[in-house]
Short mmCIF file of C-alpha atoms and ligand atoms in Angstrom, two decimals:
data_model
loop_
_atom_site.label_atom_id
_atom_site.label_comp_id
_atom_site.label_asym_id
_atom_site.label_seq_id
_atom_site.Cartn_x
_atom_site.Cartn_y
_atom_site.Cartn_z
CA MET A 1 3.50 -53.97 8.79
CA SER A 2 -0.32 -54.01 8.69
CA PHE A 3 -3.04 -51.40 8.92
CA TYR A 4 -6.31 -51.99 10.77
CA PHE A 5 -9.44 -49.82 10.85
CA SER A 6 -10.76 -49.35 14.41
CA PRO A 7 -14.43 -48.32 14.18
CA ALA A 8 -16.52 -46.33 16.66
CA LYS A 9 -19.92 -47.56 17.90
CA VAL A 10 -23.25 -46.00 18.67
CA ASN A 11 -25.96 -47.21 21.01
CA LEU A 12 -29.29 -47.16 19.18
CA PHE A 13 -31.10 -47.63 22.48
CA PHE A 14 -29.67 -47.91 25.97
CA ARG A 15 -31.51 -49.15 29.08
CA VAL A 16 -29.98 -49.07 32.56
CA LEU A 17 -31.76 -51.83 34.48
CA GLY A 18 -30.11 -51.42 37.90
CA LYS A 19 -26.95 -51.38 39.95
CA ARG A 20 -25.21 -54.69 40.65
CA GLY A 21 -23.30 -55.93 43.67
CA ASP A 22 -19.96 -55.64 41.85
CA GLY A 23 -20.41 -51.89 41.26
CA TYR A 24 -21.34 -52.21 37.58
CA HIS A 25 -24.79 -51.49 36.15
CA GLU A 26 -26.95 -54.07 34.42
CA ILE A 27 -27.71 -52.74 30.95
CA ALA A 28 -29.53 -53.76 27.76
CA SER A 29 -28.51 -51.95 24.60
CA LEU A 30 -28.39 -52.29 20.82
CA TYR A 31 -24.85 -51.50 19.66
CA GLN A 32 -23.95 -50.66 16.06
CA ALA A 33 -20.46 -50.10 14.59
CA ILE A 34 -20.06 -47.03 12.36
CA ASP A 35 -17.59 -45.99 9.68
CA LEU A 36 -16.06 -43.23 11.80
CA GLY A 37 -12.85 -44.74 13.14
CA ASP A 38 -9.16 -44.71 13.92
CA GLU A 39 -6.31 -46.23 11.91
CA LEU A 40 -3.98 -48.61 13.78
CA LYS A 41 -0.64 -49.61 12.23
CA VAL A 42 0.90 -52.74 13.77
CA GLU A 43 4.50 -53.89 13.21
CA LEU A 44 5.72 -56.94 15.13
CA THR A 45 9.00 -56.33 16.98
CA GLN A 46 11.38 -58.40 19.11
CA GLU A 47 11.53 -56.99 22.61
CA ARG A 48 8.95 -54.54 23.81
CA ASP A 49 5.71 -52.80 22.91
CA ILE A 50 5.76 -49.18 21.73
CA LEU A 51 2.72 -46.97 21.14
CA VAL A 52 2.91 -43.80 19.08
CA CYS A 53 -0.08 -41.49 18.77
CA GLN A 54 -0.36 -37.98 17.33
CA ASN A 55 -3.15 -36.99 19.77
CA SER A 56 -1.50 -35.39 22.82
CA GLN A 57 -4.65 -35.93 24.96
CA LEU A 58 -4.11 -39.70 24.85
CA PRO A 59 -1.69 -41.46 27.21
CA CYS A 60 0.80 -43.65 25.29
CA ASP A 61 1.98 -45.51 28.41
CA SER A 62 0.83 -48.84 29.86
CA SER A 63 -2.52 -47.26 30.87
CA ASN A 64 -3.52 -47.17 27.17
CA LEU A 65 -5.91 -50.00 26.27
CA ILE A 66 -3.81 -50.90 23.19
CA LEU A 67 -0.81 -51.76 25.36
CA LYS A 68 -3.05 -53.47 27.93
CA ALA A 69 -4.56 -55.59 25.13
CA SER A 70 -1.11 -56.49 23.82
CA ALA A 71 0.10 -57.51 27.31
CA LEU A 72 -3.06 -59.59 27.80
CA PHE A 73 -2.58 -61.31 24.43
CA ARG A 74 0.98 -62.24 25.42
CA ALA A 75 -0.14 -63.52 28.82
CA ARG A 76 -2.99 -65.64 27.45
CA THR A 77 -1.16 -67.12 24.44
CA HIS A 78 2.27 -67.44 26.15
CA LEU A 79 3.79 -66.14 22.88
CA PRO A 80 6.72 -63.69 23.15
CA ILE A 81 5.00 -61.23 20.80
CA TYR A 82 5.68 -57.48 20.89
CA ALA A 83 4.71 -54.74 18.47
CA LYS A 84 5.07 -51.12 17.53
CA PHE A 85 1.58 -49.60 17.37
CA SER A 86 0.97 -46.30 15.55
CA LEU A 87 -2.47 -44.86 16.18
CA LEU A 88 -4.11 -42.22 14.00
CA LYS A 89 -6.92 -41.01 16.25
CA THR A 90 -10.15 -39.76 14.67
CA ILE A 91 -12.77 -41.02 17.16
CA PRO A 92 -13.51 -38.20 19.65
CA ILE A 93 -12.62 -39.13 23.24
CA GLU A 94 -15.05 -39.01 26.22
CA ALA A 95 -17.80 -39.22 23.63
CA GLY A 96 -19.59 -42.55 24.32
CA LEU A 97 -18.31 -43.82 20.96
CA GLY A 98 -16.19 -46.63 22.42
CA GLY A 99 -12.89 -45.45 20.93
CA GLY A 100 -10.60 -47.00 23.58
CA SER A 101 -12.52 -50.29 23.60
CA SER A 102 -12.41 -50.44 19.80
CA ASN A 103 -8.63 -49.90 19.83
CA ALA A 104 -8.28 -52.75 22.36
CA ALA A 105 -10.42 -55.13 20.28
CA THR A 106 -8.54 -54.16 17.10
CA THR A 107 -5.23 -54.88 18.86
CA LEU A 108 -6.41 -58.37 19.93
CA TRP A 109 -7.63 -59.12 16.40
CA ALA A 110 -4.47 -57.78 14.76
CA LEU A 111 -2.04 -59.69 17.00
CA ASN A 112 -4.06 -62.88 16.59
CA GLU A 113 -3.96 -62.49 12.81
CA LEU A 114 -0.26 -61.59 12.68
CA CYS A 115 0.55 -64.65 14.85
CA ASP A 116 -1.46 -67.08 12.65
CA HIS A 117 -4.58 -67.33 14.82
CA PRO A 118 -3.55 -68.96 18.11
CA ALA A 119 -6.94 -67.94 19.59
CA THR A 120 -10.55 -68.34 18.50
CA ILE A 121 -12.84 -65.32 18.20
CA GLU A 122 -14.71 -66.55 21.31
CA GLU A 123 -11.43 -66.55 23.26
CA LEU A 124 -10.64 -63.02 22.06
CA LYS A 125 -14.11 -61.86 23.20
CA SER A 126 -13.63 -63.50 26.58
CA TRP A 127 -10.17 -61.90 27.03
CA GLY A 128 -11.56 -58.58 25.79
CA GLN A 129 -14.13 -58.31 28.59
CA GLU A 130 -11.26 -58.12 31.10
CA LEU A 131 -10.16 -54.91 29.37
CA GLY A 132 -13.60 -53.23 29.33
CA SER A 133 -17.31 -53.96 29.06
CA ASP A 134 -17.53 -52.71 25.44
CA VAL A 135 -14.49 -54.58 24.07
CA PRO A 136 -16.31 -57.86 23.16
CA PHE A 137 -18.83 -55.88 21.06
CA PHE A 138 -16.09 -54.72 18.70
CA LEU A 139 -15.26 -58.39 18.03
CA SER A 140 -18.87 -59.00 16.91
CA GLN A 141 -19.85 -58.52 13.26
CA GLY A 142 -20.97 -54.95 13.89
CA THR A 143 -24.51 -55.17 15.26
CA ALA A 144 -25.24 -56.73 18.66
CA TYR A 145 -27.78 -56.68 21.47
CA CYS A 146 -25.60 -56.37 24.57
CA THR A 147 -26.63 -57.22 28.13
CA GLY A 148 -24.97 -57.86 31.50
CA ARG A 149 -22.52 -55.00 31.95
CA GLY A 150 -22.40 -54.84 28.13
CA GLU A 151 -20.17 -57.87 27.58
CA ILE A 152 -22.87 -60.49 26.85
CA LEU A 153 -23.53 -60.38 23.11
CA GLU A 154 -26.36 -61.52 20.90
CA GLU A 155 -25.31 -61.01 17.29
CA ILE A 156 -28.02 -59.21 15.32
CA GLU A 157 -28.43 -59.41 11.56
CA LYS A 158 -27.97 -56.22 9.53
CA ILE A 159 -30.40 -53.48 10.53
CA SER A 160 -31.53 -51.42 7.55
CA SER A 161 -29.72 -48.11 7.32
CA LEU A 162 -31.69 -45.01 8.05
CA GLU A 163 -31.64 -41.76 6.15
CA LYS A 164 -28.64 -39.50 6.67
CA MET A 165 -26.94 -39.87 10.02
CA TRP A 166 -24.49 -37.63 11.86
CA ILE A 167 -22.41 -37.81 15.01
CA VAL A 168 -22.48 -34.45 16.76
CA LYS A 169 -19.90 -33.90 19.52
CA PRO A 170 -19.45 -30.83 21.72
CA SER A 171 -15.88 -29.91 22.72
CA TYR A 172 -16.45 -31.01 26.34
CA GLY A 173 -16.57 -34.70 27.29
CA LEU A 174 -17.91 -36.89 30.11
CA SER A 175 -16.24 -39.62 32.13
CA THR A 176 -18.12 -42.93 32.00
CA PRO A 177 -17.75 -43.80 35.73
CA LYS A 178 -19.00 -40.33 36.68
CA VAL A 179 -22.14 -40.71 34.54
CA TYR A 180 -22.87 -44.15 36.05
CA GLN A 181 -22.30 -42.82 39.59
CA THR A 182 -24.93 -40.14 38.91
CA CYS A 183 -27.47 -42.84 37.91
CA ALA A 184 -28.20 -43.56 41.59
CA ALA A 185 -30.45 -40.53 41.90
CA CYS A 186 -32.21 -41.07 38.56
CA LEU A 187 -35.55 -42.64 37.68
CA PHE A 188 -35.70 -44.28 34.27
CA GLU A 189 -38.78 -45.05 32.18
CA PRO A 190 -39.34 -48.83 32.44
CA ARG A 191 -39.24 -49.47 28.67
CA SER A 192 -38.85 -53.03 27.43
CA PRO A 193 -35.47 -53.49 25.68
CA LYS A 194 -36.81 -56.58 23.87
CA GLU A 195 -39.62 -54.49 22.38
CA ALA A 196 -37.12 -51.79 21.44
CA LEU A 197 -35.01 -54.44 19.67
CA ALA A 198 -38.08 -55.76 17.83
CA GLY A 199 -38.83 -52.20 16.69
CA PHE A 200 -35.39 -51.84 15.09
CA ARG A 201 -35.74 -55.27 13.46
CA ARG A 202 -39.07 -54.45 11.82
CA GLY A 203 -37.90 -51.03 10.64
CA SER A 204 -39.75 -48.80 13.14
CA PRO A 205 -36.84 -47.70 15.33
CA GLN A 206 -37.26 -45.82 18.59
CA PHE A 207 -33.95 -44.35 19.75
CA PHE A 208 -33.48 -43.61 23.47
CA ASN A 209 -30.76 -43.57 26.10
CA ASP A 210 -31.35 -43.73 29.87
CA LEU A 211 -27.89 -42.23 30.45
CA GLU A 212 -29.08 -38.89 29.06
CA ILE A 213 -30.70 -38.22 32.45
CA PRO A 214 -27.47 -38.39 34.52
CA ALA A 215 -25.42 -36.81 31.71
CA PHE A 216 -27.79 -33.82 31.48
CA LYS A 217 -27.70 -33.54 35.27
CA LEU A 218 -23.90 -33.31 35.12
CA ILE A 219 -23.80 -30.92 32.12
CA PRO A 220 -27.09 -29.03 31.61
CA GLU A 221 -25.64 -27.46 28.41
CA LEU A 222 -25.78 -30.91 26.85
CA GLN A 223 -29.59 -30.94 27.09
CA LYS A 224 -29.65 -27.47 25.47
CA LEU A 225 -27.50 -28.82 22.61
CA LYS A 226 -29.98 -31.68 22.12
CA GLU A 227 -32.87 -29.20 21.93
CA GLN A 228 -30.91 -27.01 19.49
CA LEU A 229 -30.33 -30.00 17.21
CA ARG A 230 -34.03 -30.93 17.34
CA VAL A 231 -34.91 -27.35 16.38
CA GLN A 232 -32.53 -27.65 13.40
CA GLY A 233 -34.90 -30.36 12.11
CA PHE A 234 -33.31 -33.72 13.03
CA ARG A 235 -36.00 -36.37 13.52
CA THR A 236 -33.89 -38.19 16.12
CA VAL A 237 -31.26 -36.75 18.45
CA THR A 238 -30.06 -39.32 21.03
CA MET A 239 -26.90 -39.44 23.10
CA THR A 240 -24.67 -42.47 22.56
CA GLY A 241 -23.30 -44.43 25.56
CA SER A 242 -22.30 -42.18 28.43
CA GLY A 243 -21.95 -39.16 26.11
CA THR A 244 -21.22 -36.51 25.13
CA ALA A 245 -21.77 -37.33 21.44
CA PHE A 246 -25.25 -37.46 19.88
CA VAL A 247 -26.53 -39.61 17.03
CA CYS A 248 -28.64 -37.36 14.79
CA VAL A 249 -30.93 -38.79 12.13
CA GLY A 250 -32.71 -36.74 9.49
CA ASP A 251 -32.49 -35.74 5.88
CA ILE A 252 -30.74 -32.44 6.66
CA GLU A 253 -27.20 -31.13 7.09
CA PRO A 254 -26.33 -29.85 10.59
CA GLU A 255 -25.92 -26.09 10.89
CA ASN A 256 -22.68 -24.79 12.30
CA ILE A 257 -22.61 -24.50 16.12
CA PRO A 258 -19.45 -23.04 17.73
CA GLU A 259 -17.29 -25.62 19.55
CA VAL A 260 -19.35 -28.52 18.15
CA SER A 261 -18.00 -31.06 15.60
CA CYS A 262 -20.19 -32.97 13.13
CA TYR A 263 -19.29 -36.20 11.31
CA PRO A 264 -21.47 -37.84 8.63
CA VAL A 265 -21.60 -41.59 9.37
CA SER A 266 -23.02 -44.90 8.12
CA TRP A 267 -23.50 -48.29 9.75
CA MET A 268 -20.52 -50.61 9.37
CA ARG A 269 -20.32 -54.41 9.56
CA ARG A 270 -17.62 -56.97 8.96
CA GLU A 271 -17.74 -60.34 7.24
CA ARG A 272 -16.93 -63.37 9.37
CA ASN A 273 -13.13 -63.95 9.43
CA THR A 274 -12.30 -60.49 8.07
CA TRP A 275 -11.75 -57.28 9.99
CA TYR A 276 -13.64 -54.01 9.51
CA SER A 277 -12.57 -52.19 6.40
CA ARG A 278 -13.74 -48.89 4.97
CA SER A 279 -14.02 -50.44 1.50
CA HIS A 280 -16.81 -52.84 2.62
O1 LIG B 1 -16.10 -51.71 31.74
P1 LIG B 1 -15.46 -50.37 31.70
O2 LIG B 1 -14.04 -50.40 32.20
O3 LIG B 1 -15.57 -49.69 30.38
O4 LIG B 1 -16.27 -49.47 32.72
C1 LIG B 1 -15.79 -48.24 33.18
C2 LIG B 1 -16.61 -47.87 34.40
O5 LIG B 1 -17.96 -47.54 34.03
C3 LIG B 1 -16.76 -48.96 35.44
O6 LIG B 1 -15.70 -48.95 36.34
C4 LIG B 1 -18.06 -48.62 36.11
O7 LIG B 1 -17.87 -47.58 37.05
C5 LIG B 1 -18.89 -48.03 34.97
N1 LIG B 1 -19.78 -49.00 34.34
C6 LIG B 1 -20.94 -49.40 34.99
N2 LIG B 1 -21.78 -50.30 34.39
C7 LIG B 1 -21.51 -50.79 33.16
C8 LIG B 1 -20.33 -50.40 32.48
C9 LIG B 1 -19.49 -49.50 33.11
O8 LIG B 1 -21.22 -48.96 36.11
N3 LIG B 1 -22.37 -51.63 32.60
#
């Protein structure tokens, strides 16, 4: 039996560059893993996969990315490997924090480790993109500039941590496809993602997210929450991914807002050949 930490991610900036012929959107974004995450227990078994999760909002059937990742691992390695997965869910869902993708990547890593490494990390990344655009990122070392539909990674060295950082999540969520569908009617500022990346590298970060425009169109309350958080004194309040969570930066503690959860977070990275661990 083994335990694996399954971290969330934030997007420090997020550009939507256009819609592609295959229905996806071309993006350019700086992704960073954070120390808010789920706990995945994996026990190899003989015959079939089982997923147990205490969160009743999550499906535990074959539609769950953990079971999809396990089936994919079996298909690609031709190994008759099954497992019982027990998931302790902490990452808020429909938040833009990549929880499902992280669970899928963690499953691929865990099975590969428990089976004595039949696949390389590059193979795991390549299999992961079949499960979702964000899955390869979670197999990076924790900081990556992601392009294409999000699956093309450029590993980035450690970016210096900012002052205190919080994830702020309202009780309502947003579906990723719905947010992307709403992009069609939106005009985005033509900012250069390469310049944004350079800004983070030299320590003068500019957070932004093009997906705030469609998300705010879908849920106008979300824009009001952003303004409320700015008024509280946060220097930066930027939505992550397709929402509805915000990354808030500033040397203050968030004030209580009804129906809104706040989590203090830090950047997280992993060493090559080791998985993410809270003790690092
Ligand atoms: O890749 P993933 O399965 O996470 O994507 C979920 C949905 O989000 C896609 O089916 C697509 O509608 C939308 N999407 C997109 N452009 C991206 C990533 C996702 O339009 N770069």
